[in-house]
Amino acid sequence: MPNYSWPPMASRKVMGQRLSRTDGIEKASGRAKYNSDLNKPGMLHAVLLTSPYAHAKVKSIDTSAAEKHTGVAAVRVIAPAGTEIQWAGWEVAVVAANTELAARDAVKKIKIEYDMLPHVVVENDLKKVKTRAKPAGEQLEGDPDQAFKEADVTLEGNYGIPTLTHCCLEPHGQVIGWGADGKVEFNPSTQSVTSIRGDLARLLNIPATDIHVHQDHIGGGFGSKFQPDRWGIEAAQLSKAAGGKPVKLFLDRATELMIAGCRPSGFLNVKLGAKKDGTLTAWQSESWASGGIGGGGSPPIPYVFTKVPNRRQNHTAVSLNTAPIRAWRAPNHQQASYLTCAPLEDLAAKLKMDPLELFLKNANLTQREDTYVRQLKKAAELSDWKKLWHPRGDSGKGPIKRGLGIGVNTWGGAGHDSTARTTIHPDGTVEVELGSQDLGTGTRTIIAQVAAETLGLRVPDIRVKIGDTNYPPSGTSGGSTTVGGVTSSTRKATVNALDKLLAEVAGGLGAPADQLEAVDGKIQVKGNAAKSLTWKAACQKLGVKTVSETGSNVPREAAKEGLNTGGVGGVQIADVSVDVETGVVKMNKLVAVQDIGLVVNPKTAESQVFGACIMSICGALMEERIMDELTGRMLNADMEFYKLAGIKDIGEIVVHFEIDELNDKRGVIGLGEPPAIGGIAAISNAVANAIGTRVPTVPMTPMNVLDTLSGRKS
Amino acid sequence: MSEILDPEKREKRKGRGFSRRGFMQGIGVTGAVAPALLPEQAQAQTPPGVMGPGPVAITLNINGKPMKATVEPRETLLDTLRNQLDITGAKRVCDRGTCGACSVLVNGKVSYACSILAIDAQGKQITTIEGFAMSGGKPHAVVQAFVNNDAQQCGYCTPGFVVASKAFLDHNPNPTYEQVKDGLGGNLCRCGTYVGVRKAVLEAAKMMKGGSNA
C-alpha cells in the first residue's frame, strides 16, 4: 500500500505557495469560453415563455401562430391545458428559431388562457398564511419552563431574514445537440459535470453513455447549478425536433432571478433565559421559513451554541407560490447564524454586558470551545474591539454612529467522491484528468500544485484537464467538498503513477524503486543528488509506453489517510458607521477569522473569504427578493433593484487564517461555505451597537434603518 | 420572460420612468404589443437615412478592423458582437445597463454594449477586450495585474472589469485608492472580487507608468 499522506508542511515546495491561478490570463483576457459564449454551426436560439401568474390553471394554449413565424424551427408546449401553475415564472412553452430575436417574437405569438387561482407569496406574518403553514412539531430538551422561572434575565425578540436569489452572472442554461444518431452533446453551465450526465440521461430516457458533457468555465453557481433543469430537457427536445441542430437556451435576467434559485427566508420569535453573568440557560423559539411551494428551509437553531440546556422549539414550513429554493452557499446556516447571534447580542445589551464576553462565556455550549475562544479573541484584536466597542448606542455627537458586532460560523467541508487519472508521457509531459469543474475557486490550480508537489515538478509542468465526462468521475461542487476531494484523488493518482515510473527507472539508477524520490525536477536515489536522472531523461526510459494511473478519494477513508477532513469554526466581526439621518449603513471593516486545515494555495483561499464576506455584506445591507402580494410576481427581477454591493460598498476586509502544523495535520478542508455564514449576523449586531436599537430584519436598507429609528414597522 | 416581452410589466415600467432600451425594443416589435409609437408612425416620421425596420447590412469598426453584419435595427451591439461576430469577451448579464459585464470602449470611452444599438455603433471605433488584452502573446498590464492580485473568481464579470479599468487608467494614470473605488463603480461582481480589483488597478497603474504596457 503506497503512502499517500501529504509531505510534511516544512518540506513542501509547491503546495502552500501563493500562486496565481493557472487560468487567470485566459479569463482576464476574455479568451475563456463559457458555454454561454458558444456559437456552433447551425445553432438555434431558444426562448422560454413563462407564466406571469403565481397560481393559475392553463385553460388553453395555442402555438400555431408561433410555429408559422419566420425563422422558427421548433415549438414545444411545456405546460399543456390543465397544468396547475404554482409560481410566476413557471415554464409554459419554448421556441427555437434561427435567431434569438425571431424566437422572442415567436414566443409573443403564443396565446394562452389561464384560470386564475388564489396565491400566497409573502410569509413575514405567519398568521396571514393560514393553511399554507405546516408545523413541524415541537422539539423539547430539558425543562425550559422551569429554566425561565429561575433565569435572572429573559429576553424576547423578533427577527427576520428574507429570500435571496443566487443571481449567477452567467445565467442558467446550455447549448445542447441531440443528433439523429442518438448522441447528445451537452454544454451546460453546471456545478456538476459528472453527475449532470446521469441526471439528463434519466430525464431523456437514454443511456448515459450517449451523452457527452463539456464545460471549460462556469460563470457562478453558488449551489444553484446542479441539475439539467426543465430548460435543459426542453432544449434537448427542441434540438431533436429540429433534426439535431444544436440549441442554445440561456435564461434572461428576469427569469434567472425569478426561477433559477433562491435561498429560503427565516423568521423567528424567540425568548432567551440567562444568568446575571450571561450564561445561557434557556431557549424557546417559534420559527418559520419558506422555500417555495414545497415549504422547506429549517435553520439549525440555536446555531453553534447548540448545547443550551433547556430548549423548546417549534418550526413551521410555509408553502408559497414562489419558485423553489436551491442550495445556497452554506444552506440554512446564514439564517441560523443571524437568528442566533442577533438575539444573543440583544441579550448582552439587556444585561449591559460586552457581547464579546457573553459569546466567550457561552463558548462551552459549542462543539469546539477552544476554537471559538481563540477566534473570538483574535477577531477582537484585529477589529480593535477593546478600543472601539462601546455599550449599545454610540453616544458621540453628530449623525454618524459607529458600532461593532459579532457573528459565528461552522461547517463541514470534507472531500467528496473523486477519481483522478495521472498520465506520464515518455516526453515528460504530465496530464491530470478529472470530471470536475472550477467554480472560480481555483480548482485547476490546486490540482496542478498537488501533482507538481508529488512529482517534484513545477505548476507549468502539469496539464490539468477537467470539465468533461471523458475524464474520471468526480463529485458535485457543492458544500465546500471539491478541494478535499480533488486534491486527495490527484495525490493518490499521482503517487500511483510515480511509483510506476520509479519501477521503470530503478534498474538504471542501481537502486530499488522504494529507494528513489522525485525532487527538483529529478528522479534520484533518496538523499543522493549525484545518483539521479532529470525528469525528462527518466520519462524517456518509458520508451513507447505511457504511465497512466488512477486514484480515488473515498470519503470514509480520507480522514484515516490524513488527506482531508471536515469540521471548522469561524468568527466574524463587523465595524460599521450608520448615518441616522439618511439610514445609510457604511462598512468600515469586516474581520474574518477562519479555522482551516491544510492550505494548498493561500492566495486563492483568501479570495474565497473575501468573496464570502462581500456576499455577506450584500445580504446584510442590500439583497432581498421583493414579492408583490397583489400580482404574485417578483418586483425586482433585475439588477437595478435586486441590489448587489459594488466596489465602493465593502469597506476594508481583513482575513486571518490559522495556518500552522496543528491545523495542517487535519488535511485539506473546504473553505467556500464557512466564511459566507457569519457576516450578516455580525453586521446586524454592529448596526444595533451603533444606533442603539435592533433593526429586526435584514437587509438593513436606509428605509429599514429609518423605520426602525422612528419606531415604524417596515 | 424578459420584462420587455411582458406587456403588463412594461406598462408598470412606464410608470417608473422612461427606458431607452425598452422603448427601442418596443419599436422593433410589431403587432404583438402596443409600443409607445406605432411602427407605421415611426416610419412615417423617420427622416431619410434611417435604417430598418427589416434587417440591414452594416459595417462596424471593431478592434481596428471593419466587420460586416446584418442586423435588425433593434439589435444591440452586445448581441451583434456575441451572436453574429463570435466576439464573446463582453458578457450578457443584466442586459440593461446596470452591471458592466458587457463593457466595451466606444471612441475610447467605456460603454455598456447592451445599451447601444448596433446600427448606432456604425462609424465609431469599438474596442472590445479582445482588442487590447493580449499583444504579441503578452498580456496587457491590467490583465496581468488582475491575475497577480487574484482579482477574479468565476471570471464572468472580469472582462468587463478589465475594460473599465483600462479606460479608467487611460483617463486617470495616477489614481488614488479612493479614485479607484469611484472609477470602477459601474461594474458588479457576484463572487466578490473587489478586494483584488482595487489592488490590481493600482498595480496596473504602476506597471503602465513603468512602460511595461501602455
Coordinates of N, CA, C and O in Angstrom, one line a residue, chain A residues 20-21 24-25 27-34 36-37 39 45 49-50 52-53 100-101 104-105 108 165-167 169-171 218-220 222 252-255 258 328 439-440 603-604 607-608 610-611 614-615 623 633 635 638-642 644-648 650-651 653, chain B residues 1-3 5-6 8-9 12-13 16 21 25 29 32-33 72 74-75 79 82-83 86 88-89 91-96 98-99 129-130 133-134 139 143-144 146-150 152-159 162 181-182 184-185 188-195 197-198:
Chain A
S20 N -0.5 32.4 -8.5 CA -1.7 32.9 -9.2 C -2.4 31.8 -9.9 O -1.7 30.8 -10.4
R21 N -3.7 31.9 -10.1 CA -4.4 30.8 -10.7 C -4.0 30.6 -12.2 O -3.6 31.5 -12.9
G24 N -5.8 32.2 -15.1 CA -6.0 33.6 -14.8 C -5.9 34.5 -16.1 O -6.8 35.3 -16.3
I25 N -4.9 34.3 -16.9 CA -4.7 35.1 -18.1 C -5.9 34.8 -19.1 O -6.5 35.8 -19.6
K27 N -8.9 33.9 -18.5 CA -10.1 34.5 -18.0 C -10.1 36.1 -18.1 O -11.0 36.7 -18.6
A28 N -9.0 36.6 -17.6 CA -8.9 38.1 -17.6 C -8.7 38.7 -18.9 O -9.0 39.9 -19.1
S29 N -8.4 37.9 -19.9 CA -8.2 38.5 -21.3 C -9.5 38.3 -22.1 O -9.5 38.6 -23.3
G30 N -10.5 37.7 -21.5 CA -11.7 37.5 -22.3 C -11.7 36.3 -23.2 O -12.7 36.1 -23.9
R31 N -10.6 35.5 -23.2 CA -10.5 34.4 -24.1 C -11.2 33.2 -23.6 O -11.5 32.3 -24.4
A32 N -11.4 33.1 -22.3 CA -12.0 31.9 -21.7 C -13.4 31.8 -22.3 O -14.2 32.7 -22.4
K33 N -13.8 30.6 -22.8 CA -15.1 30.4 -23.4 C -16.0 29.7 -22.4 O -15.7 28.5 -21.9
Y34 N -17.0 30.4 -22.0 CA -18.0 29.8 -21.1 C -19.0 29.2 -22.1 O -19.1 29.5 -23.3
S36 N -22.1 29.7 -22.3 CA -23.0 30.7 -22.9 C -22.3 31.5 -24.0 O -23.0 32.3 -24.6
D37 N -21.0 31.3 -24.2 CA -20.3 32.0 -25.3 C -20.3 31.2 -26.6 O -19.9 31.7 -27.6
N39 N -20.9 29.5 -30.0 CA -21.7 29.7 -31.3 C -21.3 28.5 -32.1 O -20.2 28.4 -32.6
H45 N -31.5 29.4 -31.5 CA -31.6 30.1 -30.2 C -33.0 29.8 -29.7 O -34.0 29.9 -30.4
L49 N -41.2 30.8 -22.7 CA -42.4 31.6 -22.3 C -42.7 31.1 -20.9 O -42.9 29.9 -20.7
T50 N -42.8 32.1 -20.0 CA -43.1 31.7 -18.6 C -44.4 32.3 -18.1 O -44.9 33.3 -18.7
P52 N -47.0 34.6 -16.2 CA -47.0 35.8 -15.5 C -47.7 35.7 -14.1 O -47.7 36.6 -13.3
Y53 N -48.4 34.6 -13.9 CA -49.3 34.4 -12.7 C -48.6 33.4 -11.8 O -48.0 32.4 -12.1
E100 N -32.1 34.8 -32.0 CA -32.8 35.0 -30.7 C -34.0 35.9 -30.9 O -35.0 35.8 -30.2
L101 N -33.8 36.9 -31.7 CA -34.9 37.9 -31.9 C -36.1 37.2 -32.5 O -37.3 37.5 -32.1
R104 N -37.8 35.3 -29.8 CA -38.5 36.2 -28.9 C -39.8 36.7 -29.5 O -40.8 36.7 -28.8
D105 N -39.8 37.0 -30.7 CA -41.0 37.5 -31.4 C -42.0 36.3 -31.4 O -43.2 36.6 -31.2
K108 N -44.1 35.6 -28.4 CA -45.1 36.6 -28.1 C -46.4 36.2 -28.9 O -47.5 36.7 -28.6
T165 N -31.9 35.6 -4.1 CA -31.7 34.8 -5.3 C -30.2 34.7 -5.5 O -29.4 35.5 -5.1
H166 N -29.9 33.6 -6.2 CA -28.4 33.3 -6.4 C -27.8 34.4 -7.3 O -26.7 34.7 -7.2
C167 N -28.6 34.8 -8.3 CA -28.1 35.8 -9.2 C -26.8 35.5 -9.8 O -25.9 36.4 -9.8
L169 N -24.0 35.4 -12.4 CA -23.8 36.3 -13.6 C -24.0 35.6 -14.9 O -24.6 36.1 -15.8
E170 N -23.4 34.4 -15.0 CA -23.8 33.6 -16.2 C -25.1 32.9 -15.9 O -25.2 32.1 -14.9
P171 N -26.1 33.2 -16.6 CA -27.4 32.6 -16.3 C -27.4 31.1 -16.5 O -26.5 30.5 -17.1
I218 N -17.4 28.1 -15.7 CA -18.8 28.3 -15.2 C -18.8 29.7 -14.6 O -18.0 30.1 -13.8
G219 N -19.8 30.5 -15.0 CA -19.9 31.9 -14.5 C -20.8 32.0 -13.3 O -21.8 32.7 -13.3
G220 N -20.4 31.3 -12.2 CA -21.1 31.4 -10.9 C -22.2 30.3 -10.8 O -22.9 30.0 -11.8
F222 N -23.0 28.9 -6.9 CA -23.3 29.2 -5.5 C -24.3 28.2 -5.0 O -25.0 28.5 -4.0
D252 N -33.0 34.6 -19.6 CA -32.8 36.1 -19.5 C -32.7 36.4 -18.0 O -33.0 35.6 -17.1
R253 N -32.3 37.6 -17.7 CA -32.0 38.0 -16.3 C -33.2 37.9 -15.4 O -33.2 37.4 -14.3
A254 N -34.4 38.4 -15.9 CA -35.6 38.3 -15.1 C -35.9 36.9 -14.7 O -36.2 36.6 -13.6
T255 N -35.9 36.0 -15.7 CA -36.2 34.6 -15.4 C -35.2 34.0 -14.5 O -35.5 33.2 -13.6
M258 N -36.1 35.0 -11.1 CA -37.3 34.5 -10.6 C -37.3 33.0 -10.3 O -37.9 32.6 -9.3
W328 N -27.9 27.1 -1.3 CA -27.3 28.4 -1.3 C -26.1 28.4 -0.4 O -26.2 28.1 0.8
L439 N -15.2 26.3 -10.2 CA -16.3 27.3 -10.0 C -15.7 28.7 -9.9 O -16.4 29.7 -9.7
G440 N -14.4 28.8 -9.9 CA -13.7 30.1 -9.7 C -13.0 30.1 -8.4 O -12.3 31.1 -8.1
K603 N -3.3 32.2 -1.6 CA -3.8 33.3 -2.4 C -5.3 33.1 -2.8 O -6.2 33.9 -2.5
T604 N -5.6 32.0 -3.4 CA -7.0 31.7 -3.8 C -7.9 31.4 -2.6 O -9.1 31.7 -2.6
S607 N -9.0 34.7 -1.4 CA -10.1 35.2 -2.3 C -11.4 34.6 -1.9 O -12.5 35.3 -2.0
Q608 N -11.4 33.3 -1.5 CA -12.7 32.7 -1.1 C -13.3 33.5 0.1 O -14.5 33.7 0.1
F610 N -12.6 36.6 1.1 CA -13.0 38.0 0.6 C -14.4 37.9 0.0 O -15.3 38.7 0.3
G611 N -14.5 37.0 -0.9 CA -15.8 36.9 -1.6 C -17.0 36.6 -0.7 O -18.1 37.1 -0.8
I614 N -18.0 39.6 1.2 CA -18.7 40.6 0.3 C -20.1 40.1 0.1 O -21.1 40.9 0.1
M615 N -20.3 38.8 -0.1 CA -21.6 38.3 -0.2 C -22.4 38.5 1.0 O -23.6 38.8 1.0
E623 N -29.5 42.9 -0.5 CA -30.3 41.9 -1.2 C -31.6 41.5 -0.6 O -31.6 41.2 0.6
R633 N -46.0 38.5 -8.2 CA -44.8 38.5 -9.0 C -43.6 39.1 -8.2 O -43.8 39.8 -7.3
L635 N -41.0 41.8 -7.8 CA -41.0 43.1 -8.3 C -39.6 43.6 -8.7 O -39.4 44.5 -9.5
D638 N -34.4 42.1 -11.6 CA -33.5 42.8 -12.5 C -32.3 43.2 -11.6 O -32.4 43.0 -10.4
M639 N -31.3 43.8 -12.2 CA -30.1 44.1 -11.3 C -30.1 45.6 -10.9 O -29.1 45.9 -10.1
E640 N -31.0 46.4 -11.3 CA -31.1 47.7 -10.7 C -31.7 47.6 -9.3 O -31.2 48.3 -8.4
F641 N -32.7 46.8 -9.2 CA -33.5 46.8 -7.9 C -33.2 45.6 -7.1 O -33.6 45.5 -5.9
Y642 N -32.6 44.5 -7.7 CA -32.1 43.4 -6.9 C -30.6 43.8 -6.7 O -29.8 43.6 -7.6
L644 N -26.8 44.4 -5.6 CA -25.5 43.8 -5.1 C -24.6 44.9 -4.7 O -24.6 46.0 -5.3
A645 N -23.7 44.6 -3.8 CA -22.7 45.6 -3.4 C -21.7 45.9 -4.6 O -21.4 45.0 -5.4
G646 N -21.3 47.1 -4.7 CA -20.3 47.5 -5.7 C -19.0 47.6 -5.0 O -18.8 47.4 -3.7
I647 N -18.0 48.0 -5.7 CA -16.6 48.0 -5.2 C -16.4 49.0 -4.1 O -15.5 48.9 -3.3
K648 N -17.3 50.0 -4.0 CA -17.2 51.1 -3.0 C -17.9 50.8 -1.7 O -17.7 51.5 -0.7
I650 N -17.9 48.0 0.3 CA -17.5 46.9 1.1 C -16.5 47.2 2.2 O -16.2 46.4 3.0
G651 N -16.0 48.4 2.3 CA -15.0 48.8 3.3 C -13.8 47.9 3.2 O -13.4 47.4 2.2
I653 N -11.6 44.6 4.3 CA -11.8 43.2 4.7 C -10.5 42.6 5.2 O -9.5 42.7 4.5
Chain B
M1 N -39.2 35.1 -18.5 CA -39.5 36.0 -19.6 C -39.0 37.4 -19.3 O -39.0 37.9 -18.2
S2 N -38.4 38.0 -20.3 CA -37.8 39.3 -20.1 C -39.0 40.3 -19.8 O -40.1 40.2 -20.4
E3 N -38.7 41.3 -19.1 CA -39.6 42.3 -18.8 C -40.1 43.0 -20.0 O -41.3 43.4 -20.2
L5 N -40.6 41.7 -22.8 CA -41.6 40.9 -23.5 C -43.0 40.9 -22.9 O -43.9 40.4 -23.4
D6 N -43.1 41.4 -21.7 CA -44.3 41.2 -21.0 C -45.0 42.6 -20.9 O -44.6 43.5 -20.3
E8 N -47.7 43.6 -19.5 CA -48.1 44.2 -18.2 C -46.9 44.7 -17.4 O -47.1 45.8 -16.8
K9 N -45.8 44.0 -17.5 CA -44.6 44.6 -16.8 C -44.2 45.8 -17.4 O -43.7 46.8 -16.8
K12 N -46.1 48.7 -16.3 CA -45.7 49.1 -15.0 C -44.4 49.9 -15.0 O -44.2 50.9 -14.3
R13 N -43.6 49.4 -15.9 CA -42.3 50.1 -16.1 C -42.4 51.5 -16.6 O -41.6 52.4 -16.2
R16 N -42.5 53.8 -14.0 CA -41.2 54.0 -13.3 C -40.3 54.9 -14.0 O -39.2 55.3 -13.5
R21 N -33.8 51.5 -23.6 CA -33.7 50.2 -24.2 C -35.1 49.6 -24.5 O -35.4 49.1 -25.5
Q25 N -36.6 48.6 -28.1 CA -37.0 47.3 -28.5 C -38.5 47.2 -28.8 O -39.0 46.5 -29.6
V29 N -40.8 45.7 -32.2 CA -41.7 44.6 -32.0 C -43.1 45.0 -32.6 O -43.8 45.8 -32.1
A32 N -47.6 42.5 -31.7 CA -47.9 41.7 -30.5 C -48.1 42.6 -29.3 O -48.8 42.3 -28.4
V33 N -47.5 43.8 -29.3 CA -47.7 44.7 -28.2 C -48.1 46.1 -28.7 O -48.1 46.3 -29.9
E72 N -31.0 43.6 -37.3 CA -32.2 44.3 -37.2 C -31.9 45.6 -36.4 O -31.0 45.6 -35.5
R74 N -33.2 46.9 -34.0 CA -33.4 46.8 -32.6 C -32.3 46.0 -31.9 O -32.3 45.8 -30.7
E75 N -31.4 45.4 -32.7 CA -30.4 44.6 -32.1 C -29.3 45.4 -31.4 O -28.7 46.3 -32.0
D79 N -25.3 42.0 -28.6 CA -25.8 40.7 -29.2 C -25.2 40.6 -30.6 O -24.9 39.4 -31.0
R82 N -21.7 39.2 -29.8 CA -21.7 37.8 -29.3 C -22.3 36.8 -30.3 O -21.7 35.7 -30.5
N83 N -23.4 37.1 -30.8 CA -24.2 36.1 -31.6 C -23.7 36.1 -33.1 O -23.8 35.0 -33.7
D86 N -19.1 36.4 -33.0 CA -18.4 35.5 -32.1 C -17.3 36.2 -31.3 O -16.2 35.6 -31.1
T88 N -16.8 37.2 -27.8 CA -17.6 36.9 -26.7 C -17.0 37.3 -25.3 O -17.5 36.9 -24.3
G89 N -16.0 38.1 -25.4 CA -15.4 38.6 -24.1 C -16.4 39.4 -23.3 O -16.5 39.3 -22.1
K91 N -19.8 40.1 -21.8 CA -20.9 39.1 -21.4 C -22.2 39.8 -21.3 O -22.3 41.0 -21.0
R92 N -23.3 39.0 -21.5 CA -24.6 39.5 -21.3 C -25.1 39.0 -19.9 O -25.3 37.8 -19.7
V93 N -25.2 40.0 -19.0 CA -25.6 39.6 -17.6 C -26.9 40.3 -17.3 O -28.0 39.7 -17.3
C94 N -26.9 41.6 -17.0 CA -28.2 42.2 -16.6 C -28.9 42.6 -17.9 O -30.2 42.7 -17.9
D95 N -28.2 42.9 -19.0 CA -28.8 43.2 -20.3 C -29.6 44.6 -20.2 O -30.4 44.8 -21.1
R96 N -29.3 45.4 -19.3 CA -29.9 46.7 -19.3 C -29.1 47.8 -18.5 O -29.6 48.6 -17.8
T98 N -26.8 47.9 -16.1 CA -26.5 48.0 -14.7 C -25.2 47.5 -14.2 O -24.5 48.0 -13.4
C99 N -24.8 46.3 -14.8 CA -23.7 45.5 -14.2 C -22.3 45.7 -14.8 O -21.3 45.4 -14.2
I129 N -12.5 43.7 -25.3 CA -11.3 43.3 -24.6 C -10.4 42.5 -25.5 O -9.2 42.6 -25.3
E130 N -10.9 41.8 -26.5 CA -10.1 41.1 -27.5 C -9.1 42.0 -28.2 O -8.1 41.6 -28.7
A133 N -6.3 43.0 -24.9 CA -5.9 42.2 -23.7 C -4.5 41.5 -23.9 O -3.7 41.4 -23.0
M134 N -4.3 41.1 -25.1 CA -3.0 40.4 -25.4 C -2.4 41.1 -26.6 O -3.1 41.4 -27.6
P139 N 0.3 39.7 -22.0 CA -0.9 40.3 -21.5 C -0.8 41.8 -21.3 O 0.3 42.2 -20.9
V143 N -4.5 43.2 -17.4 CA -4.8 41.8 -17.4 C -3.8 41.1 -16.4 O -4.2 40.3 -15.5
Q144 N -2.6 41.4 -16.6 CA -1.5 40.8 -15.7 C -1.8 41.2 -14.2 O -1.6 40.3 -13.3
F146 N -4.6 41.9 -12.9 CA -5.8 41.1 -12.4 C -5.4 39.7 -12.0 O -5.8 39.2 -10.9
V147 N -4.5 39.1 -12.7 CA -4.0 37.8 -12.4 C -3.2 37.8 -11.1 O -3.4 37.1 -10.2
N148 N -2.2 38.8 -11.1 CA -1.3 38.9 -9.9 C -2.1 39.0 -8.6 O -1.6 38.5 -7.6
N149 N -3.2 39.8 -8.7 CA -3.9 40.1 -7.4 C -5.1 39.3 -7.2 O -6.0 39.6 -6.4
D150 N -5.3 38.2 -8.0 CA -6.4 37.3 -8.0 C -7.7 38.1 -7.9 O -8.6 37.8 -7.1
Q152 N -10.2 37.9 -9.7 CA -11.3 37.2 -10.4 C -11.5 35.9 -9.8 O -10.6 35.3 -9.2
Q153 N -12.8 35.4 -9.8 CA -13.1 34.1 -9.4 C -13.7 33.3 -10.6 O -13.0 32.8 -11.4
C154 N -15.1 33.4 -10.6 CA -15.7 32.7 -11.8 C -15.3 33.4 -13.1 O -15.2 32.7 -14.1
G155 N -15.0 34.7 -13.0 CA -14.4 35.3 -14.2 C -15.4 35.9 -15.2 O -15.0 36.5 -16.2
Y156 N -16.7 35.8 -14.9 CA -17.7 36.2 -15.9 C -17.8 37.7 -15.9 O -18.1 38.3 -17.0
C157 N -17.6 38.4 -14.8 CA -17.6 39.9 -14.8 C -16.3 40.4 -15.2 O -16.1 41.6 -15.5
T158 N -15.2 39.6 -15.2 CA -13.8 40.1 -15.3 C -13.5 40.8 -16.6 O -12.9 41.9 -16.5
P159 N -13.9 40.3 -17.8 CA -13.6 41.1 -19.0 C -14.1 42.5 -18.9 O -13.5 43.5 -19.3
V162 N -12.0 44.5 -16.6 CA -10.7 44.8 -17.3 C -10.8 46.0 -18.2 O -10.0 46.9 -18.3
K181 N -12.0 53.3 -6.3 CA -13.3 52.8 -5.8 C -14.4 53.6 -6.5 O -15.5 53.0 -6.8
D182 N -14.2 54.9 -6.8 CA -15.2 55.6 -7.6 C -15.2 55.2 -9.0 O -16.3 55.0 -9.6
L184 N -14.5 52.5 -10.6 CA -14.9 51.2 -11.0 C -16.3 50.9 -10.5 O -16.7 49.7 -10.4
G185 N -17.1 51.9 -10.2 CA -18.4 51.7 -9.6 C -19.4 51.3 -10.6 O -20.5 50.9 -10.2
L188 N -20.4 45.3 -11.6 CA -20.7 44.4 -10.5 C -20.1 43.0 -10.6 O -20.0 42.5 -11.7
C189 N -19.8 42.5 -9.4 CA -19.2 41.1 -9.4 C -20.1 40.3 -8.3 O -20.4 40.9 -7.3
R190 N -20.4 39.1 -8.6 CA -21.2 38.3 -7.7 C -20.3 37.5 -6.8 O -20.6 37.2 -5.6
C191 N -19.1 37.1 -7.2 CA -18.2 36.2 -6.4 C -17.5 37.1 -5.3 O -17.1 36.5 -4.3
G192 N -17.5 38.4 -5.5 CA -16.9 39.2 -4.5 C -15.4 39.4 -4.7 O -14.6 39.1 -3.8
T193 N -15.0 39.9 -5.8 CA -13.5 40.0 -6.1 C -13.0 41.4 -6.0 O -11.9 41.7 -6.4
Y194 N -13.8 42.3 -5.4 CA -13.4 43.7 -5.3 C -12.1 44.0 -4.6 O -11.4 45.0 -5.0
V195 N -11.8 43.2 -3.6 CA -10.5 43.5 -2.9 C -9.4 43.4 -3.9 O -8.5 44.2 -3.9
V197 N -9.6 43.5 -7.2 CA -9.7 44.5 -8.3 C -9.0 45.8 -7.8 O -8.3 46.4 -8.6
R198 N -9.3 46.3 -6.6 CA -8.7 47.5 -6.1 C -7.2 47.5 -6.2 O -6.6 48.4 -6.7

